[in-house]
Amino acid sequence: MFQEVSQTNVPPHIPAFLNKKRNVTTGNQLTCRLDTQKTQRLLYVVGTSLKAKVNRSAPPTSKFFSVKGTANVQYSISPTPRDTSHLSPIPLTENSVLLISRDHASQHENDSKLSVQYYGANKEVLGRAVVHLTAVELSLDVDADRDGIVEKNNPNKGSWKWGPDGHGAILLVNCDSEKTYKKTPDSEEKNIYKVSDLKDMSVMVLRTKGPGKLPEGYKLTMHISQGDAESLRVFRNRSTEVPNSGLSQKLYNLFVKDYPLVLSSDVLSKEVPYLGGVAEMNFYVEGLRFPDKDFNGLVTINLSLLEPISDGLPETPIFTDKVVFKVAPWIMTPNTLRPVEVFVCSTSDNYQFLKGMRNLVAKSGYKLNICHEYVNRGDRWMQDEVEFGYIDSPHHRFPVVLDSPRDGDLANFPYDELLGPDFGYVTRVALDEHVSSLDSFGNLEVSPPVTVNGKKYPLGRIIIGVAFPTATKGRNMTKVVQDFLWAQKVQEPIALFSDWLLVGHVDEFMTFVPAPDRKGFRLLLASPDAGYKLFRGLQNSGHGQATLFDGLTNAEQITLDEILEDEKLQAENNYVQSCIDWNRDVLKRELGLDDEDIIDLPILFKLVEDENEYRAVAYYPDMVNMIVLGKNLGIPKPFGPKVNGRCALEAAMCSLMEGLGLKCTFIDDYSSYHQLLGEVHCGSNVRREPFEFKWWNLEM
Amino acid sequence: MFQEVSQTNVPPHIPAFLNKKRNVTTGNQLTCRLDTQKTQRLLYVVGTSLKAKVNRSAPPTSKFFSVKGTANVQYSISPTPRDTSHLSPIPLTENSVLLISRDHASQHENDSKLSVQYYGANKEVLGRAVVHLTAVELSLDVDADRDGIVEKNNPNKGSWKWGPDGHGAILLVNCDSEKTYKKTPDSEEKNIYKVSDLKDMSVMVLRTKGPGKLPEGYKLTMHISQGDAESLRVFRNRSTEVPNSGLSQKLYNLFVKDYPLVLSSDVLSKEVPYLGGVAEMNFYVEGLRFPDKDFNGLVTINLSLLEPISDGLPETPIFTDKVVFKVAPWIMTPNTLRPVEVFVCSTSDNYQFLKGMRNLVAKSGYKLNICHEYVNRGDRWMQDEVEFGYIDSPHHRFPVVLDSPRDGDLANFPYDELLGPDFGYVTRVALDEHVSSLDSFGNLEVSPPVTVNGKKYPLGRIIIGVAFPTATKGRNMTKVVQDFLWAQKVQEPIALFSDWLLVGHVDEFMTFVPAPDRKGFRLLLASPDAGYKLFRGLQNSGHGQATLFDGLTNAEQITLDEILEDEKLQAENNYVQSCIDWNRDVLKRELGLDDEDIIDLPILFKLVEDENEYRAVAYYPDMVNMIVLGKNLGIPKPFGPKVNGRCALEAAMCSLMEGLGLKCTFIDDYSSYHQLLGEVHCGSNVRREPFEFKWWNLEM
């Protein structure tokens, strides 16, 4: 009654259900049908197992069954038959299950065979289901152990875990530009433009082993979700399609245009070739966007083996391998990291300042980059338009500039002058939001590494300034930038109160300098109380007639006595001190600092009116607004009262810094910066070496 | 030279730096200034401490200092002076710090005093800083221990932690409607409409203790971030503003309109009254939106004490208390939960079906809700338009219907007929997305509780059907609904492959029924193999001429022999079995099931052409598409071949279910549902009791 399959020449089989070597988990089991009506030809993936319910397709009245297979196929029967000699038929139950597997890839199609014979009550043969197997080995591989090399079939490649004992591959946003003119970040280019662009991508290898070709109709497909397609693209290297090809570097370069796009938001699923034999095919995975409020940085790439059914029916994925990447965050660099290059603007009126900076940078041994007036168009606030950071992975890293939505006349500088090969660019555009002075990146800083109540921040913490959360009005940093900063995760931000300042930047009252002891740094805070204390001391020792702003033609000189008599100024500075103290408390708590980690600098402020509100500006050049170049500090020259021919403010500053082994250079920024409400730090920027610490080793 | 403050009558002070009782952490320290020029009058919050750097405001040439305070103020000096008898002045160092605190709230303003006296090298008095303190106790309180009662100042109120040893308050989305006509979810109403609406909100209590009023200019402000304002509102209860008021319930109801809105997206920060003495003020916090892709459900409410500065200057927050809420997720109810009411549609042609359902529901003892034709407008697919779920908190819970973007003629039913007092409503609108048949909620189910490789899912896992991820085309559930489901977190979804079905719903091939043993349930799967096995067995025992569809006037009868001869049908069913097996493997893996947890039901399918693609429909009424009411199953009457006068499919079904103590009732849905490509489950819906397990006790 049932169509019997032709008897195949089955060699004596090994009782594989006694074989303990294999450790097949449920996750790799694939239900398969037994068919007594026609021979089944199945493609099998090594590492999985096929599981058949023996009873489900059994001929009616079947009571027993037996199994035979070629030597290259393993099988086990459950429940385990009592008679393990497997020579006599096994009783068939509702729960009889056959597990089939193979250890090695096939060299030829259908090179293993297995049959299940069904028997009636009297052991008469009722039918026979025959399965022919072709085995392939498949593995989509990435650098999941983060050593820069794509290892084979890492068991953890499908998930991501932080920490030194973590795992999971890493993707860079391809935000640099291989082009040096008519530039655009490479991730916005349609194609791979230069072979050098490949190093910005993560290599992914498809390793296959099996017969020369897949059985008719089977195919390999690589696929991603629609959501992930916004964050990544996959390119393929045609030159690696020849198995074991040994192309020379020169030949390789000839293939530069031969990197077809495989997956993108336009193509979520695409067939990839099966090369046959033992083969490796290289893919290049490109990150398109940084972690943000709606994106945790994790993306998945899948490779599926599809089984054909027939026309008009979707092919069934019978095996899927997946790999996970995390997009590397943008990382800021604190003052304690080694400088690489210093950026300043040249304007028609800042010769004196430039001269000071040039000397300081030359003395310190770093590179000075001057942004000329045809680029800066008179906008001298180099600190405010950009923030330098970097992205890092086990295979590559490069600097990335974050462009502020401030967009003054320096707006085009980061894109036009910085973006380039191995220099990335990222920005956030404020669409419906008002951009205020608090969006300038003098209001975006980062602390050195700290440990807070046992929690480590080996990359420090980002610091921004905002209005008090209690304020019913007030300026703020745009939400798009704040969301971006918080989403990077690895330098958890701290929000300070900076709206009390007219300009409103945290760099107007704080900075960090390196120190040989304690936590490796000191927090410097502007302190009106320290200023008054110094001035009262001077007055007390008979210097009440010493004047500030000595030698400046564009400033009115004032004596210490006059300053100390000014009750309004005292009241204003009491207020400023309370604002700074509020921030001091937050910084102590959020950075785990003691009072001994903080140095108060003698700086006075004054309040100015702006639309019926009073906000603070520095009374004399704001020494805390300095540039930190290793052990050399470039400090706004304060023009303080002279005692025995030496500026008492400079002397106090030097004395405070000398204990830390730091050298103070005072730079005259009075008319070109201070009078425009900024100082040395506002007018400069520093690109620094990345951290040695790798962000993926953070314990989150 | 310095303005001296008048000498106050300071009683002998207690050397509080020896007092070990207080355990003030850095987090509660507030830097304060010492001022030798005028007496400072400070408001102090019990539980914090004021920290003054003694040297910062010291008169020049100060070498020593001493501290005195009233009995009700504690202070400590660090570094700890060698002479703890505190009678002689203490050497003043750069790091001398004074920590000041109080144990109890003041009854009157400025009721404690503390002074620091500075001395020169010869112990001559150089100046004196005097501080007057007024102490208040402040605490913004919520039900952080999740017992339904707002406890006082829970140390964990400012954070959220999952699990039975977790903490953190819970907020409900106020998505029901106190109105019964002209309805809209209460969260969209401008005001509190009825006092009964308060129970949908979380009570938050502001507890204060102190003098009759705050010192001049100080005020309390409640504030939230702009982001959180999209997710919550805060109302205040004016009737609790009188301290220790004992209003009767009747009087309370008179105050129903007296719940002013405090915080919303229009007002992020608002002053709240300080009532004086010992007072409690009730606030009501309302959730506005469910967790979603861009919202993890956590929100923060802050209460700050503001210190006045002067006009034109922002007040400084000197103390901030914060509480965190998590918005309760929407939770689905599996078939194993006790039914409450059953919903079906009445149409012009479903009398037979309705009669069957009426009997079944009556017999089972539940409530039947019939949606009449003037509401359903001929749309009978009650399963597809809505999914019943609930939201839960320690203080309240209620059912919430998720309205599908399907929007057939039943579109208005959930809003018009279900939304009401203690019956919430939520929907997701597909803006730019194509809505397909896979968006019907016959394609949205939930498993009973499971444990998978040790991971517990005590609320089960959501199950949806989609196209293969490898498919280059195919139908899918809209992203807005998928994002919503994934964001609820507590029933982590599983995506099955359902696009192989013409209608494309998971309920066409699977359901769950309760079981007394094993995991408490069985997964039932449609199985063509099981169907063929049954039919071959019948043929084998001489019933090949038995016919299907016996007694139906609108169906062509067909014999078993004819079915079993149809090779095309067999091939189609082999394909269907492979599709279901693919899902079987996913379900086994994702729900941690063994083969013994799964029952194969004998059901055949056939393929039909639809725009050059072939998809499956049930060949005879699809028995797995059943309604589960406790131990009573309402199953589509299959009209199978009769053996000895009894339908062999019904007999097989009963035999499979009886072992689990389940009773099968077969309902004739042939012409009114089956022929329209649905069955009993598609045409009904069940609201069930919530889980006893509380979602916040999940270990995440």
Short mmCIF file of N, CA and C in Angstrom, two decimals, chain A residues 1-2 27 29-31 33 35 37 51 53 55-58 60-61 95 97 223 269 293-294 304 306 309 311-317 468-472 497 527 529 533 536-537 539-540 570 574-575 577 581-582 584-585 588-589 595-596 600 607 612-614, chain B residues 1-2 27 29-31 33 35 37 51 53 55-58 60-61 95 97 223 269 293-294 304 306 309 311-317 468-472 497 527 529 533 536-537 539-540 570 574-575 577 581-582 584-585 588-589 595-596 600 607 612-614:
data_model
loop_
_atom_site.label_atom_id
_atom_site.label_comp_id
_atom_site.label_asym_id
_atom_site.label_seq_id
_atom_site.Cartn_x
_atom_site.Cartn_y
_atom_site.Cartn_z
N MET A 1 0.82 -1.21 0.00
CA MET A 1 0.00 0.00 0.00
C MET A 1 0.86 1.27 0.00
N PHE A 2 1.99 1.24 0.68
CA PHE A 2 2.86 2.43 0.67
C PHE A 2 3.99 2.21 -0.33
N GLY A 27 18.73 23.89 21.39
CA GLY A 27 18.80 25.05 20.52
C GLY A 27 19.21 24.72 19.11
N GLN A 29 18.52 21.77 17.62
CA GLN A 29 17.73 20.67 17.06
C GLN A 29 16.72 21.19 16.05
N LEU A 30 16.61 20.48 14.96
CA LEU A 30 15.69 20.85 13.91
C LEU A 30 14.74 19.67 13.71
N THR A 31 13.44 19.93 13.88
CA THR A 31 12.49 18.85 13.66
C THR A 31 12.50 18.45 12.19
N ARG A 33 10.83 15.56 9.22
CA ARG A 33 9.78 14.57 8.97
C ARG A 33 10.42 13.28 8.44
N ASP A 35 9.46 10.15 5.99
CA ASP A 35 8.45 9.98 4.96
C ASP A 35 8.60 8.58 4.38
N GLN A 37 6.95 7.47 2.01
CA GLN A 37 6.48 7.45 0.64
C GLN A 37 7.56 7.83 -0.36
N LYS A 51 15.81 16.00 14.43
CA LYS A 51 15.03 15.24 15.40
C LYS A 51 13.71 14.82 14.73
N LYS A 53 10.11 12.60 15.12
CA LYS A 53 9.20 11.77 15.92
C LYS A 53 8.89 10.55 15.07
N ASN A 55 7.02 7.97 15.38
CA ASN A 55 5.64 7.48 15.27
C ASN A 55 4.78 8.32 14.35
N ARG A 56 5.16 9.60 14.19
CA ARG A 56 4.25 10.53 13.52
C ARG A 56 3.92 10.11 12.09
N SER A 57 4.90 9.58 11.37
CA SER A 57 4.64 9.18 9.99
C SER A 57 4.62 7.67 9.82
N ALA A 58 4.50 6.95 10.94
CA ALA A 58 4.55 5.49 10.86
C ALA A 58 3.32 4.95 10.13
N PRO A 60 0.05 2.74 9.56
CA PRO A 60 -0.91 2.26 10.55
C PRO A 60 -0.51 0.86 11.02
N THR A 61 -0.84 0.57 12.25
CA THR A 61 -0.57 -0.73 12.91
C THR A 61 0.92 -0.99 13.15
N ASN A 95 6.20 8.42 21.95
CA ASN A 95 7.31 9.35 22.20
C ASN A 95 8.64 8.92 21.58
N VAL A 97 11.73 8.90 19.59
CA VAL A 97 12.37 10.02 18.90
C VAL A 97 13.71 9.56 18.34
N HIS A 223 21.03 38.41 6.15
CA HIS A 223 19.90 39.30 6.36
C HIS A 223 20.00 40.06 7.67
N SER A 269 17.86 41.59 2.82
CA SER A 269 18.14 40.16 2.72
C SER A 269 18.70 39.89 1.34
N LYS A 293 19.53 58.17 21.80
CA LYS A 293 18.42 57.88 22.71
C LYS A 293 17.64 56.64 22.28
N ASP A 294 17.45 56.49 20.97
CA ASP A 294 16.64 55.38 20.48
C ASP A 294 17.48 54.24 19.92
N SER A 304 21.50 32.72 6.90
CA SER A 304 20.60 31.57 6.92
C SER A 304 20.83 30.68 5.72
N LEU A 306 18.78 28.36 3.30
CA LEU A 306 17.37 28.23 2.91
C LEU A 306 17.14 26.94 2.15
N ILE A 309 11.28 24.93 -1.48
CA ILE A 309 10.03 24.17 -1.41
C ILE A 309 9.54 24.02 -2.85
N ASP A 311 8.04 26.71 -6.43
CA ASP A 311 7.72 28.07 -6.86
C ASP A 311 6.49 28.60 -6.14
N GLY A 312 6.55 29.85 -5.79
CA GLY A 312 5.38 30.46 -5.14
C GLY A 312 5.36 30.23 -3.64
N LEU A 313 6.30 29.42 -3.13
CA LEU A 313 6.35 29.20 -1.68
C LEU A 313 7.66 29.77 -1.16
N PRO A 314 7.63 30.43 -0.02
CA PRO A 314 8.89 30.97 0.49
C PRO A 314 9.81 29.82 0.92
N GLU A 315 11.10 30.01 0.65
CA GLU A 315 12.08 29.02 1.11
C GLU A 315 12.15 29.05 2.63
N THR A 316 12.39 27.89 3.22
CA THR A 316 12.41 27.78 4.67
C THR A 316 13.84 27.88 5.19
N PRO A 317 14.11 28.80 6.14
CA PRO A 317 15.45 28.79 6.73
C PRO A 317 15.61 27.56 7.61
N PHE A 468 19.24 75.53 36.52
CA PHE A 468 18.73 74.74 37.63
C PHE A 468 17.49 73.99 37.16
N PRO A 469 17.35 72.71 37.55
CA PRO A 469 16.13 71.99 37.18
C PRO A 469 14.89 72.65 37.77
N THR A 470 15.07 73.45 38.79
CA THR A 470 13.94 74.10 39.43
C THR A 470 13.53 75.38 38.72
N ALA A 471 14.36 75.82 37.78
CA ALA A 471 14.09 77.12 37.16
C ALA A 471 12.87 77.04 36.25
N THR A 472 12.01 78.02 36.35
CA THR A 472 10.84 78.03 35.46
C THR A 472 11.22 78.59 34.10
N PHE A 497 25.29 73.48 37.16
CA PHE A 497 24.51 74.70 37.00
C PHE A 497 25.44 75.78 36.45
N SER A 527 37.08 80.93 42.83
CA SER A 527 36.54 81.17 44.17
C SER A 527 36.63 82.65 44.55
N ASP A 529 35.61 83.88 47.28
CA ASP A 529 36.07 83.92 48.67
C ASP A 529 37.59 83.90 48.74
N LYS A 533 39.90 86.82 50.18
CA LYS A 533 40.84 86.49 51.24
C LYS A 533 42.25 86.99 50.87
N ARG A 536 42.22 90.86 50.95
CA ARG A 536 42.19 91.38 52.32
C ARG A 536 43.53 91.23 52.99
N GLY A 537 44.17 90.08 52.69
CA GLY A 537 45.50 89.85 53.23
C GLY A 537 46.47 90.92 52.75
N GLN A 539 45.70 93.92 51.62
CA GLN A 539 45.30 95.19 52.24
C GLN A 539 45.85 95.26 53.65
N ASN A 540 45.72 94.16 54.36
CA ASN A 540 46.16 94.06 55.74
C ASN A 540 47.65 94.30 55.90
N GLN A 570 30.90 92.85 46.74
CA GLN A 570 31.03 91.75 47.72
C GLN A 570 29.78 90.88 47.69
N ASN A 574 29.49 87.01 46.80
CA ASN A 574 28.93 86.01 47.71
C ASN A 574 27.96 85.09 46.95
N TYR A 575 27.15 85.72 46.09
CA TYR A 575 26.22 84.95 45.27
C TYR A 575 26.97 84.00 44.35
N GLN A 577 29.92 82.82 44.69
CA GLN A 577 30.52 81.74 45.48
C GLN A 577 29.48 80.67 45.80
N ASP A 581 29.77 76.95 44.82
CA ASP A 581 29.71 75.95 45.89
C ASP A 581 28.65 74.89 45.60
N TRP A 582 27.55 75.31 45.01
CA TRP A 582 26.51 74.34 44.64
C TRP A 582 27.10 73.32 43.66
N ARG A 584 30.26 72.71 43.32
CA ARG A 584 31.31 71.99 44.05
C ARG A 584 30.73 70.76 44.75
N ASP A 585 29.57 70.95 45.38
CA ASP A 585 28.93 69.83 46.06
C ASP A 585 28.56 68.73 45.07
N LYS A 588 31.80 67.02 43.93
CA LYS A 588 32.35 66.15 44.97
C LYS A 588 31.59 64.83 45.03
N ARG A 589 30.28 64.95 44.95
CA ARG A 589 29.43 63.76 45.04
C ARG A 589 29.59 62.88 43.80
N ASP A 595 37.67 67.39 49.71
CA ASP A 595 38.07 68.80 49.63
C ASP A 595 39.52 68.94 49.22
N GLU A 596 40.34 67.97 49.61
CA GLU A 596 41.77 68.02 49.29
C GLU A 596 42.04 67.84 47.79
N ASP A 600 40.92 76.10 45.29
CA ASP A 600 40.17 77.33 45.04
C ASP A 600 41.10 78.38 44.46
N LEU A 607 28.27 91.03 38.43
CA LEU A 607 27.01 90.73 37.75
C LEU A 607 26.72 91.81 36.73
N ASN A 612 16.71 92.25 32.20
CA ASN A 612 16.18 92.23 33.57
C ASN A 612 16.67 91.09 34.43
N GLU A 613 17.63 90.32 33.91
CA GLU A 613 18.21 89.27 34.74
C GLU A 613 19.68 89.58 34.92
N TYR A 614 20.19 89.19 36.07
CA TYR A 614 21.59 89.45 36.36
C TYR A 614 22.39 88.16 36.24
N MET B 1 38.29 96.54 61.77
CA MET B 1 38.25 96.55 60.32
C MET B 1 37.08 95.76 59.77
N PHE B 2 36.77 94.62 60.39
CA PHE B 2 35.60 93.84 59.94
C PHE B 2 34.40 94.13 60.80
N GLY B 27 27.00 62.69 50.18
CA GLY B 27 25.85 63.02 49.34
C GLY B 27 24.93 64.05 49.95
N GLN B 29 26.01 66.46 52.03
CA GLN B 29 26.76 67.63 52.50
C GLN B 29 26.56 68.81 51.56
N LEU B 30 26.36 69.95 52.18
CA LEU B 30 26.16 71.17 51.41
C LEU B 30 27.23 72.15 51.85
N THR B 31 28.02 72.59 50.87
CA THR B 31 29.05 73.58 51.20
C THR B 31 28.38 74.88 51.63
N ARG B 33 29.17 78.99 53.25
CA ARG B 33 30.19 80.01 53.46
C ARG B 33 30.13 80.49 54.90
N ASP B 35 30.90 83.86 57.06
CA ASP B 35 31.01 85.27 56.70
C ASP B 35 31.29 86.07 57.97
N GLN B 37 31.52 89.15 58.10
CA GLN B 37 31.03 90.52 57.94
C GLN B 37 29.57 90.67 58.33
N LYS B 51 28.80 72.12 55.39
CA LYS B 51 30.24 71.95 55.48
C LYS B 51 30.90 73.27 55.10
N LYS B 53 34.55 75.45 54.83
CA LYS B 53 36.01 75.50 54.92
C LYS B 53 36.33 76.71 55.81
N ASN B 55 38.99 78.16 56.77
CA ASN B 55 40.05 79.08 56.39
C ASN B 55 39.65 80.03 55.27
N ARG B 56 38.65 79.60 54.47
CA ARG B 56 38.39 80.32 53.23
C ARG B 56 37.98 81.77 53.47
N SER B 57 37.20 82.01 54.54
CA SER B 57 36.77 83.38 54.81
C SER B 57 37.46 83.97 56.04
N ALA B 58 38.52 83.33 56.46
CA ALA B 58 39.19 83.81 57.67
C ALA B 58 39.83 85.18 57.44
N PRO B 60 42.66 87.96 57.41
CA PRO B 60 44.10 87.78 57.18
C PRO B 60 44.82 87.60 58.52
N THR B 61 45.89 86.86 58.49
CA THR B 61 46.76 86.57 59.65
C THR B 61 46.08 85.72 60.73
N ASN B 95 43.13 73.12 55.51
CA ASN B 95 42.09 72.10 55.36
C ASN B 95 41.09 72.04 56.51
N VAL B 97 37.97 72.08 58.44
CA VAL B 97 36.59 71.99 57.96
C VAL B 97 35.65 71.89 59.14
N HIS B 223 9.41 69.70 40.72
CA HIS B 223 9.81 69.85 39.31
C HIS B 223 10.13 68.51 38.66
N SER B 269 7.93 73.09 36.53
CA SER B 269 8.41 73.45 37.87
C SER B 269 7.37 74.35 38.51
N LYS B 293 9.46 52.08 22.65
CA LYS B 293 10.85 51.97 22.18
C LYS B 293 11.73 53.08 22.76
N ASP B 294 11.18 54.29 22.89
CA ASP B 294 11.97 55.43 23.35
C ASP B 294 11.68 55.78 24.80
N SER B 304 12.38 70.48 45.57
CA SER B 304 13.56 71.25 45.98
C SER B 304 13.17 72.37 46.92
N LEU B 306 14.24 76.04 47.82
CA LEU B 306 14.98 77.11 47.15
C LEU B 306 15.34 78.23 48.12
N ILE B 309 18.01 84.69 46.61
CA ILE B 309 19.22 85.50 46.50
C ILE B 309 18.78 86.96 46.44
N ASP B 311 16.33 89.86 43.61
CA ASP B 311 15.60 89.98 42.36
C ASP B 311 16.55 89.86 41.17
N GLY B 312 16.08 89.17 40.15
CA GLY B 312 16.88 89.05 38.94
C GLY B 312 17.88 87.91 39.00
N LEU B 313 17.99 87.27 40.17
CA LEU B 313 18.89 86.12 40.28
C LEU B 313 18.07 84.88 40.56
N PRO B 314 18.43 83.77 39.93
CA PRO B 314 17.65 82.56 40.19
C PRO B 314 17.87 82.09 41.62
N GLU B 315 16.81 81.60 42.24
CA GLU B 315 16.95 81.03 43.58
C GLU B 315 17.77 79.74 43.48
N THR B 316 18.53 79.49 44.52
CA THR B 316 19.42 78.31 44.51
C THR B 316 18.74 77.15 45.22
N PRO B 317 18.67 75.98 44.57
CA PRO B 317 18.15 74.81 45.30
C PRO B 317 19.19 74.37 46.33
N PHE B 468 9.35 35.19 7.36
CA PHE B 468 10.73 34.78 7.64
C PHE B 468 11.62 36.01 7.57
N PRO B 469 12.57 36.13 8.50
CA PRO B 469 13.51 37.27 8.41
C PRO B 469 14.31 37.22 7.11
N THR B 470 14.38 36.05 6.49
CA THR B 470 15.15 35.91 5.26
C THR B 470 14.36 36.32 4.04
N ALA B 471 13.05 36.54 4.23
CA ALA B 471 12.20 36.80 3.06
C ALA B 471 12.51 38.17 2.49
N THR B 472 12.63 38.26 1.18
CA THR B 472 12.87 39.56 0.56
C THR B 472 11.57 40.32 0.41
N PHE B 497 6.86 32.21 12.49
CA PHE B 497 6.65 32.39 11.06
C PHE B 497 5.20 32.04 10.74
N SER B 527 -1.19 19.49 12.95
CA SER B 527 -0.20 18.61 12.34
C SER B 527 -0.79 17.83 11.18
N ASP B 529 0.81 15.75 9.40
CA ASP B 529 1.30 14.38 9.54
C ASP B 529 0.37 13.58 10.44
N LYS B 533 -1.75 10.40 9.32
CA LYS B 533 -1.59 9.14 10.07
C LYS B 533 -2.95 8.61 10.50
N ARG B 536 -4.87 7.40 7.37
CA ARG B 536 -4.33 6.14 6.83
C ARG B 536 -4.72 4.97 7.71
N GLY B 537 -4.71 5.23 9.01
CA GLY B 537 -5.13 4.18 9.93
C GLY B 537 -6.58 3.78 9.67
N GLN B 539 -8.24 4.23 6.86
CA GLN B 539 -8.29 3.56 5.57
C GLN B 539 -7.86 2.11 5.73
N ASN B 540 -6.81 1.92 6.49
CA ASN B 540 -6.24 0.61 6.73
C ASN B 540 -7.24 -0.33 7.40
N GLN B 570 -1.04 15.96 -0.56
CA GLN B 570 -0.02 15.42 0.34
C GLN B 570 1.23 16.31 0.31
N ASN B 574 2.86 18.34 3.33
CA ASN B 574 4.26 18.16 3.76
C ASN B 574 4.91 19.53 3.98
N TYR B 575 4.62 20.44 3.06
CA TYR B 575 5.13 21.81 3.21
C TYR B 575 4.59 22.46 4.47
N GLN B 577 3.50 21.03 7.12
CA GLN B 577 4.11 20.41 8.29
C GLN B 577 5.51 20.98 8.52
N ASP B 581 6.67 22.73 11.78
CA ASP B 581 7.83 22.17 12.48
C ASP B 581 8.88 23.25 12.75
N TRP B 582 9.02 24.16 11.80
CA TRP B 582 9.97 25.27 12.01
C TRP B 582 9.55 26.07 13.25
N ARG B 584 7.62 24.90 15.61
CA ARG B 584 7.74 23.99 16.74
C ARG B 584 9.14 24.08 17.35
N ASP B 585 10.15 24.10 16.47
CA ASP B 585 11.52 24.19 16.97
C ASP B 585 11.75 25.52 17.72
N LYS B 588 9.90 25.31 21.08
CA LYS B 588 10.60 24.43 22.03
C LYS B 588 11.79 25.17 22.65
N ARG B 589 12.51 25.85 21.79
CA ARG B 589 13.71 26.53 22.26
C ARG B 589 13.35 27.74 23.14
N ASP B 595 9.28 17.54 23.77
CA ASP B 595 8.26 17.00 22.86
C ASP B 595 7.02 16.57 23.64
N GLU B 596 7.21 16.12 24.88
CA GLU B 596 6.08 15.64 25.68
C GLU B 596 5.15 16.79 26.09
N ASP B 600 0.21 16.99 18.92
CA ASP B 600 -0.08 17.21 17.49
C ASP B 600 -1.55 16.90 17.23
N LEU B 607 -3.23 24.58 -0.06
CA LEU B 607 -2.67 25.86 -0.50
C LEU B 607 -3.62 26.52 -1.49
N ASN B 612 -0.06 35.09 -7.34
CA ASN B 612 1.07 34.24 -7.75
C ASN B 612 1.85 33.64 -6.59
N GLU B 613 1.31 33.80 -5.38
CA GLU B 613 1.97 33.13 -4.27
C GLU B 613 0.98 32.16 -3.67
N TYR B 614 1.51 31.08 -3.12
CA TYR B 614 0.64 30.07 -2.54
C TYR B 614 0.72 30.15 -1.03
#
